């Protein structure tokens, strides 16, 4: 992460006695606190309480959670360990049901465990190799984000004013970022950009996290109230809208932080290009449309309180969905590590997903030789 040696999610120590470290994003921007995690229960709690957030970062945390689950398992056979990991996966996946990256990462670790069991890899090698694959998932996230940045900067003009929602940067990923990764890459290329940062109620990820990141990276920006986005676009002060996503359906419908739909709708009305920026693991081709994406509902105090201060009448009824769904017709395109997908999304998203999975399979073939070695 810029100006620090710490990623948002990283392993500290050796394979046998290490621990998962994560930045407590709830304490930002006032302090940078690193929290150690040595059990699956701790990781699940941190995901639920949004100590760690952002689909890619949650995915990496889930992969390390599976590795820690293997380390803590009392199983003495490969079959028993795989059974234990199946239960760990179910518990981790339930911690943030909208973020498909989490399910993707835990499935990848469980698949490796089952494969090693099938090939009769010595049981004493399992845990170290599962951790190695968790490391690979984290490193691949950074490579993917860099590629998203390179592709996405093509939609950012010189001197562009960019509207950004929520936080999609180094805190929401292992490092660099998705939509903010596009912004960082554009800034690195000297495009003289400026960013309008939505505060992003109710948890204020824009005000607390994105503003903190951009200040540290010296990217010009202004923080605005969420409801200012419409006026900015109406006044021709926005050239492009960029945001991330927690899940993208096969037709291009996009689930992202609550408030995204309203921004995309406003962009469409004002002829402002709107792009979601996502890694291909976020694309869920098993979901036909946004109507099938589960939407997490969170605690009422996120709306009734700012920090510890109550701003609503005691006992006020609250509806607090964490995400909304932007229909694909309001998106200009979807930026991935494989390129920019344009309508019809049913075709372009599948092409990007297939291309990415072929790349992953090729890399997997190279790694599997060492993973399936019996020495």
Short mmCIF file of C-alpha atoms in Angstrom, two decimals:
data_model
loop_
_atom_site.label_atom_id
_atom_site.label_comp_id
_atom_site.label_asym_id
_atom_site.label_seq_id
_atom_site.Cartn_x
_atom_site.Cartn_y
_atom_site.Cartn_z
CA UNK A 1 0.00 0.00 0.00
CA UNK A 2 1.23 3.47 -0.80
CA UNK A 3 3.44 5.03 1.88
CA UNK A 4 3.38 1.86 3.99
CA UNK A 5 4.79 -1.62 3.74
CA UNK A 6 1.43 -3.18 4.49
CA UNK A 7 -1.14 -4.62 2.15
CA UNK A 8 -4.75 -4.71 3.30
CA UNK A 9 -4.47 -8.51 3.71
CA UNK A 10 -1.16 -10.34 4.15
CA UNK A 11 0.52 -13.31 5.79
CA UNK A 12 3.04 -12.68 8.53
CA UNK A 13 5.50 -15.33 9.67
CA UNK A 14 6.38 -18.78 8.40
CA UNK A 15 4.12 -21.53 7.13
CA UNK A 16 3.80 -23.27 10.49
CA UNK A 17 3.52 -20.42 12.96
CA UNK A 18 2.31 -17.50 10.86
CA UNK A 19 -0.86 -15.46 11.09
CA UNK A 20 -3.14 -13.51 8.81
CA UNK A 21 -2.79 -9.76 9.23
CA UNK A 22 -5.46 -7.31 8.10
CA UNK A 23 -5.82 -3.56 8.34
CA UNK A 24 -8.80 -2.65 10.53
CA UNK A 25 -10.66 -0.39 8.12
CA UNK A 26 -13.09 0.67 10.82
CA UNK A 27 -10.35 2.73 12.47
CA UNK A 28 -9.44 4.66 9.34
CA UNK A 29 -8.70 7.44 8.64
CA UNK A 30 -7.69 8.17 12.22
CA UNK A 31 -5.28 5.29 12.74
CA UNK A 32 -3.77 2.36 10.85
CA UNK A 33 -4.24 -0.69 13.03
CA UNK A 34 -3.05 -4.15 12.00
CA UNK A 35 -5.08 -7.02 13.48
CA UNK A 36 -3.69 -10.58 13.67
CA UNK A 37 -5.97 -13.54 12.89
CA UNK A 38 -5.10 -17.09 13.88
CA UNK A 39 -8.52 -18.80 13.75
CA UNK A 40 -11.34 -19.14 11.24
CA UNK A 41 -13.78 -17.68 13.77
CA UNK A 42 -11.72 -14.49 13.98
CA UNK A 43 -11.66 -14.15 10.20
CA UNK A 44 -15.40 -14.68 9.90
CA UNK A 45 -16.02 -12.10 12.60
CA UNK A 46 -13.78 -9.57 10.84
CA UNK A 47 -15.58 -10.12 7.53
CA UNK A 48 -19.00 -9.71 9.14
CA UNK A 49 -17.98 -6.61 11.07
CA UNK A 50 -16.26 -5.13 7.98
CA UNK A 51 -12.84 -4.94 9.53
CA UNK A 52 -11.96 -6.18 6.03
CA UNK A 53 -14.23 -5.25 3.11
CA UNK A 54 -14.21 -5.14 -0.66
CA UNK A 55 -14.89 -8.30 -2.66
CA UNK A 56 -11.27 -9.02 -3.72
CA UNK A 57 -9.88 -8.43 -0.22
CA UNK A 58 -12.61 -10.60 1.29
CA UNK A 59 -11.75 -13.31 -1.25
CA UNK A 60 -8.10 -13.29 -0.20
CA UNK A 61 -9.13 -13.37 3.47
CA UNK A 62 -11.37 -16.35 2.73
CA UNK A 63 -8.51 -18.22 1.02
CA UNK A 64 -6.28 -17.67 4.04
CA UNK A 65 -9.20 -18.65 6.27
CA UNK A 66 -9.33 -22.01 4.51
CA UNK A 67 -5.58 -22.47 4.99
CA UNK A 68 -5.90 -21.62 8.68
CA UNK A 69 -8.85 -24.01 8.93
CA UNK A 70 -6.59 -26.76 7.61
CA UNK A 71 -3.89 -25.87 10.12
CA UNK A 72 -6.35 -25.95 13.02
CA UNK A 73 -8.10 -29.15 11.92
CA UNK A 74 -7.52 -32.21 14.08
CA UNK A 75 -7.99 -34.49 11.07
CA UNK A 76 -5.41 -37.23 10.64
CA UNK A 77 -6.40 -38.31 7.12
CA UNK A 78 -6.82 -36.47 3.84
CA UNK A 79 -10.48 -37.43 3.62
CA UNK A 80 -11.24 -36.12 7.10
CA UNK A 81 -9.41 -32.88 6.38
CA UNK A 82 -11.40 -32.35 3.18
CA UNK A 83 -14.61 -32.89 5.16
CA UNK A 84 -13.49 -30.31 7.72
CA UNK A 85 -12.61 -27.83 4.98
CA UNK A 86 -16.04 -28.26 3.42
CA UNK A 87 -17.56 -27.08 6.69
CA UNK A 88 -15.08 -24.21 6.97
CA UNK A 89 -15.97 -23.11 3.45
CA UNK A 90 -19.69 -23.06 4.26
CA UNK A 91 -19.08 -20.91 7.34
CA UNK A 92 -16.81 -18.47 5.51
CA UNK A 93 -19.14 -18.17 2.51
CA UNK A 94 -22.07 -17.28 4.79
CA UNK A 95 -20.21 -14.31 6.29
CA UNK A 96 -20.83 -12.02 3.23
CA UNK A 97 -23.31 -13.74 0.88
CA UNK A 98 -23.28 -11.10 -1.89
CA UNK A 99 -19.49 -11.13 -2.47
CA UNK A 100 -18.94 -13.93 -4.99
CA UNK A 101 -15.13 -13.60 -4.80
CA UNK A 102 -15.33 -15.15 -1.34
CA UNK A 103 -17.06 -18.29 -2.62
CA UNK A 104 -14.67 -18.45 -5.58
CA UNK A 105 -11.55 -18.30 -3.37
CA UNK A 106 -12.76 -20.84 -0.80
CA UNK A 107 -13.79 -23.20 -3.61
CA UNK A 108 -10.31 -22.95 -5.11
CA UNK A 109 -8.65 -24.02 -1.85
CA UNK A 110 -11.12 -26.85 -1.30
CA UNK A 111 -10.61 -28.03 -4.88
CA UNK A 112 -6.85 -28.26 -4.28
CA UNK A 113 -7.38 -30.25 -1.06
CA UNK A 114 -9.66 -32.70 -2.86
CA UNK A 115 -7.23 -33.00 -5.75
CA UNK A 116 -4.30 -33.75 -3.46
CA UNK A 117 -6.40 -36.37 -1.68
CA UNK A 118 -7.32 -37.95 -5.01
CA UNK A 119 -3.65 -38.12 -6.04
CA UNK A 120 -2.65 -39.49 -2.63
CA UNK A 121 -0.26 -36.67 -1.81
CA UNK A 122 1.31 -37.35 1.60
CA UNK A 123 -0.98 -35.90 4.24
CA UNK A 124 1.84 -34.04 6.00
CA UNK A 125 2.26 -31.85 2.88
CA UNK A 126 -1.37 -30.73 2.63
CA UNK A 127 -1.39 -27.74 4.95
CA UNK A 128 1.73 -26.08 3.57
CA UNK A 129 0.50 -26.43 -0.01
CA UNK A 130 -2.95 -25.07 0.78
CA UNK A 131 -1.29 -22.01 2.29
CA UNK A 132 0.88 -21.67 -0.84
CA UNK A 133 -2.28 -21.52 -2.97
CA UNK A 134 -3.76 -18.85 -0.67
CA UNK A 135 -0.57 -16.83 -1.25
CA UNK A 136 -1.05 -17.30 -5.00
CA UNK A 137 -4.64 -16.03 -4.84
CA UNK A 138 -3.43 -12.89 -3.07
CA UNK A 139 -0.61 -12.28 -5.56
CA UNK A 140 -2.91 -12.91 -8.51
CA UNK A 141 -5.32 -10.29 -7.19
CA UNK A 142 -2.61 -7.66 -7.50
CA UNK A 143 -1.71 -8.76 -11.03
CA UNK A 144 -5.38 -8.65 -12.00
CA UNK A 145 -5.87 -5.19 -10.53
CA UNK A 146 -2.87 -3.82 -12.41
CA UNK A 147 -4.34 -5.19 -15.62
CA UNK A 148 -7.75 -3.66 -14.88
CA UNK A 149 -5.99 -0.33 -14.39
CA UNK A 150 -4.22 -0.57 -17.75
CA UNK A 151 -7.42 -1.43 -19.62
CA UNK A 152 -9.57 1.03 -17.72
CA UNK A 153 -7.38 4.05 -18.30
CA UNK A 154 -8.46 3.89 -21.96
CA UNK A 155 -11.87 5.30 -20.95
CA UNK A 156 -10.31 8.15 -18.96
CA UNK A 157 -9.59 11.25 -21.03
CA UNK A 158 -6.84 13.77 -20.37
CA UNK A 159 -7.98 16.27 -17.69
CA UNK A 160 -11.00 14.06 -16.86
CA UNK A 161 -13.29 14.61 -13.91
CA UNK A 162 -14.18 11.18 -12.52
CA UNK A 163 -17.05 10.35 -10.18
CA UNK A 164 -16.28 7.41 -7.88
CA UNK A 165 -18.55 5.58 -5.43
CA UNK A 166 -17.58 3.73 -2.25
CA UNK A 167 -14.00 2.41 -1.94
CA UNK A 168 -12.42 0.18 -4.56
CA UNK A 169 -8.75 0.82 -3.96
CA UNK A 170 -5.86 -0.66 -2.05
CA UNK A 171 -8.10 -1.26 0.95
CA UNK A 172 -10.82 -3.09 -0.98
CA UNK A 173 -8.33 -5.38 -2.71
CA UNK A 174 -5.04 -6.94 -1.69
CA UNK A 175 -3.34 -3.93 -3.32
CA UNK A 176 -3.81 -1.29 -6.08
CA UNK A 177 -7.56 -1.55 -6.60
CA UNK A 178 -10.23 -1.99 -9.29
CA UNK A 179 -12.03 1.27 -10.13
CA UNK A 180 -9.55 3.21 -8.00
CA UNK A 181 -6.84 1.15 -9.69
CA UNK A 182 -7.97 2.74 -12.97
CA UNK A 183 -7.70 6.13 -11.28
CA UNK A 184 -4.22 5.37 -9.91
CA UNK A 185 -3.01 4.17 -13.31
CA UNK A 186 -4.45 7.26 -15.02
CA UNK A 187 -2.72 9.46 -12.44
CA UNK A 188 0.56 7.60 -12.97
CA UNK A 189 0.23 8.25 -16.70
CA UNK A 190 0.04 12.00 -16.10
CA UNK A 191 -3.55 12.45 -17.27
CA UNK A 192 -4.16 15.34 -14.87
CA UNK A 193 -7.33 13.79 -13.51
CA UNK A 194 -9.63 14.98 -10.74
CA UNK A 195 -11.95 12.75 -8.70
CA UNK A 196 -15.34 13.49 -7.16
CA UNK A 197 -15.51 11.16 -4.15
CA UNK A 198 -18.99 10.16 -2.98
CA UNK A 199 -19.09 10.01 0.81
CA UNK A 200 -21.04 6.71 0.47
CA UNK A 201 -23.57 6.45 3.25
CA UNK A 202 -24.27 4.75 5.52
CA UNK A 203 -20.74 3.52 6.37
CA UNK A 204 -18.96 6.43 4.66
CA UNK A 205 -16.38 4.33 2.81
CA UNK A 206 -15.80 7.20 0.40
CA UNK A 207 -15.19 9.79 3.09
CA UNK A 208 -13.20 7.55 5.40
CA UNK A 209 -11.31 5.27 3.02
CA UNK A 210 -11.21 6.60 -0.55
CA UNK A 211 -10.38 10.14 0.56
CA UNK A 212 -7.63 8.73 2.81
CA UNK A 213 -6.18 6.68 -0.04
CA UNK A 214 -6.26 9.52 -2.58
CA UNK A 215 -4.64 11.98 -0.15
CA UNK A 216 -1.80 9.54 0.48
CA UNK A 217 -1.36 9.00 -3.26
CA UNK A 218 -1.61 12.73 -4.02
CA UNK A 219 -4.46 12.31 -6.49
CA UNK A 220 -6.54 15.55 -6.80
CA UNK A 221 -10.10 15.11 -5.50
CA UNK A 222 -13.05 16.67 -3.73
CA UNK A 223 -15.27 14.85 -1.26
CA UNK A 224 -18.99 15.36 -1.96
CA UNK A 225 -22.26 14.33 -0.37
CA UNK A 226 -23.86 11.38 -2.15
CA UNK A 227 -26.76 13.54 -3.27
CA UNK A 228 -24.42 15.96 -5.07
CA UNK A 229 -23.71 13.46 -7.86
CA UNK A 230 -26.79 14.42 -9.87
CA UNK A 231 -25.98 18.12 -9.82
CA UNK A 232 -22.38 17.46 -10.84
CA UNK A 233 -23.47 15.43 -13.87
CA UNK A 234 -26.23 17.89 -14.79
CA UNK A 235 -23.63 20.69 -14.64
CA UNK A 236 -21.28 18.81 -17.02
CA UNK A 237 -18.65 18.44 -14.31
CA UNK A 238 -18.30 14.65 -14.65
CA UNK A 239 -16.65 13.00 -17.67
CA UNK A 240 -16.90 9.38 -16.55
CA UNK A 241 -18.34 7.36 -13.63
CA UNK A 242 -16.27 4.51 -12.22
CA UNK A 243 -17.23 2.03 -9.49
CA UNK A 244 -16.59 -1.58 -8.53
CA UNK A 245 -18.94 -4.50 -7.90
CA UNK A 246 -19.44 -7.41 -5.55
CA UNK A 247 -21.18 -9.58 -8.12
CA UNK A 248 -21.96 -9.28 -11.83
CA UNK A 249 -24.70 -11.44 -13.36
CA UNK A 250 -24.37 -13.09 -16.77
CA UNK A 251 -26.47 -10.35 -18.41
CA UNK A 252 -24.32 -7.56 -16.93
CA UNK A 253 -26.60 -6.55 -14.05
CA UNK A 254 -24.24 -5.40 -11.32
CA UNK A 255 -24.56 -5.60 -7.53
CA UNK A 256 -22.51 -2.93 -5.79
CA UNK A 257 -22.60 -0.68 -2.75
CA UNK A 258 -26.01 0.83 -2.09
CA UNK A 259 -26.46 4.03 -4.09
CA UNK A 260 -24.71 2.78 -7.22
CA UNK A 261 -27.96 2.28 -9.15
CA UNK A 262 -28.97 5.89 -8.58
CA UNK A 263 -25.60 7.13 -9.84
CA UNK A 264 -25.66 4.94 -12.95
CA UNK A 265 -29.22 6.02 -13.72
CA UNK A 266 -28.20 9.66 -13.40
CA UNK A 267 -25.16 9.08 -15.62
CA UNK A 268 -27.35 7.51 -18.29
CA UNK A 269 -29.80 10.43 -18.14
CA UNK A 270 -26.96 12.96 -18.55
CA UNK A 271 -25.03 11.04 -21.25
CA UNK A 272 -22.07 10.40 -18.91
CA UNK A 273 -20.25 7.09 -19.55
CA UNK A 274 -20.64 4.63 -16.68
CA UNK A 275 -18.21 1.75 -16.13
CA UNK A 276 -18.06 -0.99 -13.52
CA UNK A 277 -14.48 -2.19 -12.92
CA UNK A 278 -14.26 -5.79 -11.76
CA UNK A 279 -11.95 -8.82 -11.72
CA UNK A 280 -13.42 -11.77 -13.60
CA UNK A 281 -13.96 -13.82 -10.38
CA UNK A 282 -16.69 -11.23 -9.62
CA UNK A 283 -18.56 -12.29 -12.77
CA UNK A 284 -21.04 -15.02 -11.86
CA UNK A 285 -22.30 -16.68 -15.04
CA UNK A 286 -24.53 -18.98 -12.99
CA UNK A 287 -26.69 -15.96 -12.13
CA UNK A 288 -28.81 -14.94 -15.13
CA UNK A 289 -29.77 -11.48 -13.91
CA UNK A 290 -29.56 -9.14 -10.97
CA UNK A 291 -32.92 -10.37 -9.73
CA UNK A 292 -31.17 -13.56 -8.61
CA UNK A 293 -28.34 -11.88 -6.69
CA UNK A 294 -28.81 -12.15 -2.88
CA UNK A 295 -28.72 -8.73 -1.23
CA UNK A 296 -27.30 -8.59 2.28
CA UNK A 297 -29.16 -6.55 4.88
CA UNK A 298 -27.11 -5.09 7.69
CA UNK A 299 -27.63 -3.71 11.18
CA UNK A 300 -29.93 -0.74 11.70
CA UNK A 301 -27.32 1.15 13.71
CA UNK A 302 -25.32 1.76 10.54
CA UNK A 303 -28.12 4.13 9.52
CA UNK A 304 -29.24 5.46 12.90
CA UNK A 305 -25.71 6.20 14.11
CA UNK A 306 -22.59 7.91 12.81
CA UNK A 307 -19.85 6.34 14.84
CA UNK A 308 -21.20 6.12 18.37
CA UNK A 309 -23.53 9.11 18.01
CA UNK A 310 -27.21 8.35 17.44
CA UNK A 311 -28.70 10.68 14.81
CA UNK A 312 -32.21 9.17 14.54
CA UNK A 313 -34.97 8.89 17.14
CA UNK A 314 -34.53 5.88 19.43
CA UNK A 315 -36.45 2.88 18.14
CA UNK A 316 -36.69 4.29 14.61
CA UNK A 317 -37.50 1.48 12.11
CA UNK A 318 -34.75 0.97 9.53
CA UNK A 319 -34.27 -0.84 6.22
CA UNK A 320 -30.54 -1.16 5.48
CA UNK A 321 -29.60 -3.11 2.33
CA UNK A 322 -25.83 -3.14 1.85
CA UNK A 323 -26.06 -3.33 -1.96
CA UNK A 324 -28.29 -2.47 -4.86
CA UNK A 325 -28.43 -3.81 -8.41
CA UNK A 326 -27.70 -1.64 -11.43
CA UNK A 327 -29.48 -2.95 -14.55
CA UNK A 328 -27.03 -3.55 -17.36
CA UNK A 329 -28.78 -1.08 -19.68
CA UNK A 330 -27.35 1.77 -17.60
CA UNK A 331 -23.74 0.59 -17.98
CA UNK A 332 -21.55 1.77 -20.84
CA UNK A 333 -19.15 -1.10 -20.21
CA UNK A 334 -17.50 -3.35 -17.66
CA UNK A 335 -13.72 -3.20 -17.27
CA UNK A 336 -11.97 -6.50 -16.48
CA UNK A 337 -8.39 -7.72 -16.46
CA UNK A 338 -9.07 -9.27 -19.88
CA UNK A 339 -10.27 -6.02 -21.44
CA UNK A 340 -13.40 -3.87 -21.56
CA UNK A 341 -16.69 -5.69 -22.05
CA UNK A 342 -19.41 -3.91 -23.98
CA UNK A 343 -23.02 -4.90 -24.73
CA UNK A 344 -24.26 -7.47 -25.41
CA UNK A 345 -22.83 -8.42 -22.04
CA UNK A 346 -24.06 -12.01 -22.28
CA UNK A 347 -21.43 -12.44 -25.00
CA UNK A 348 -18.59 -10.19 -23.87
CA UNK A 349 -18.65 -11.23 -20.21
CA UNK A 350 -18.54 -14.91 -21.13
CA UNK A 351 -15.62 -14.27 -23.47
CA UNK A 352 -13.72 -12.44 -20.72
CA UNK A 353 -14.54 -15.12 -18.15
CA UNK A 354 -13.49 -17.92 -20.50
CA UNK A 355 -10.24 -16.14 -21.34
CA UNK A 356 -9.43 -15.57 -17.67
CA UNK A 357 -10.24 -19.15 -16.71
CA UNK A 358 -7.99 -20.42 -19.50
CA UNK A 359 -5.19 -18.27 -18.10
CA UNK A 360 -5.85 -19.60 -14.59
CA UNK A 361 -5.87 -23.18 -15.88
CA UNK A 362 -2.53 -22.71 -17.64
CA UNK A 363 -0.99 -21.28 -14.48
CA UNK A 364 -2.62 -24.06 -12.45
CA UNK A 365 -1.04 -26.75 -14.65
CA UNK A 366 2.38 -25.35 -13.87
CA UNK A 367 1.73 -25.13 -10.11
CA UNK A 368 -0.05 -28.48 -9.87
CA UNK A 369 3.11 -30.34 -10.74
CA UNK A 370 4.61 -29.15 -7.48
CA UNK A 371 1.34 -29.41 -5.50
CA UNK A 372 0.75 -33.01 -6.55
CA UNK A 373 4.34 -34.07 -6.03
CA UNK A 374 4.69 -36.69 -3.34
CA UNK A 375 7.94 -35.27 -2.09
#
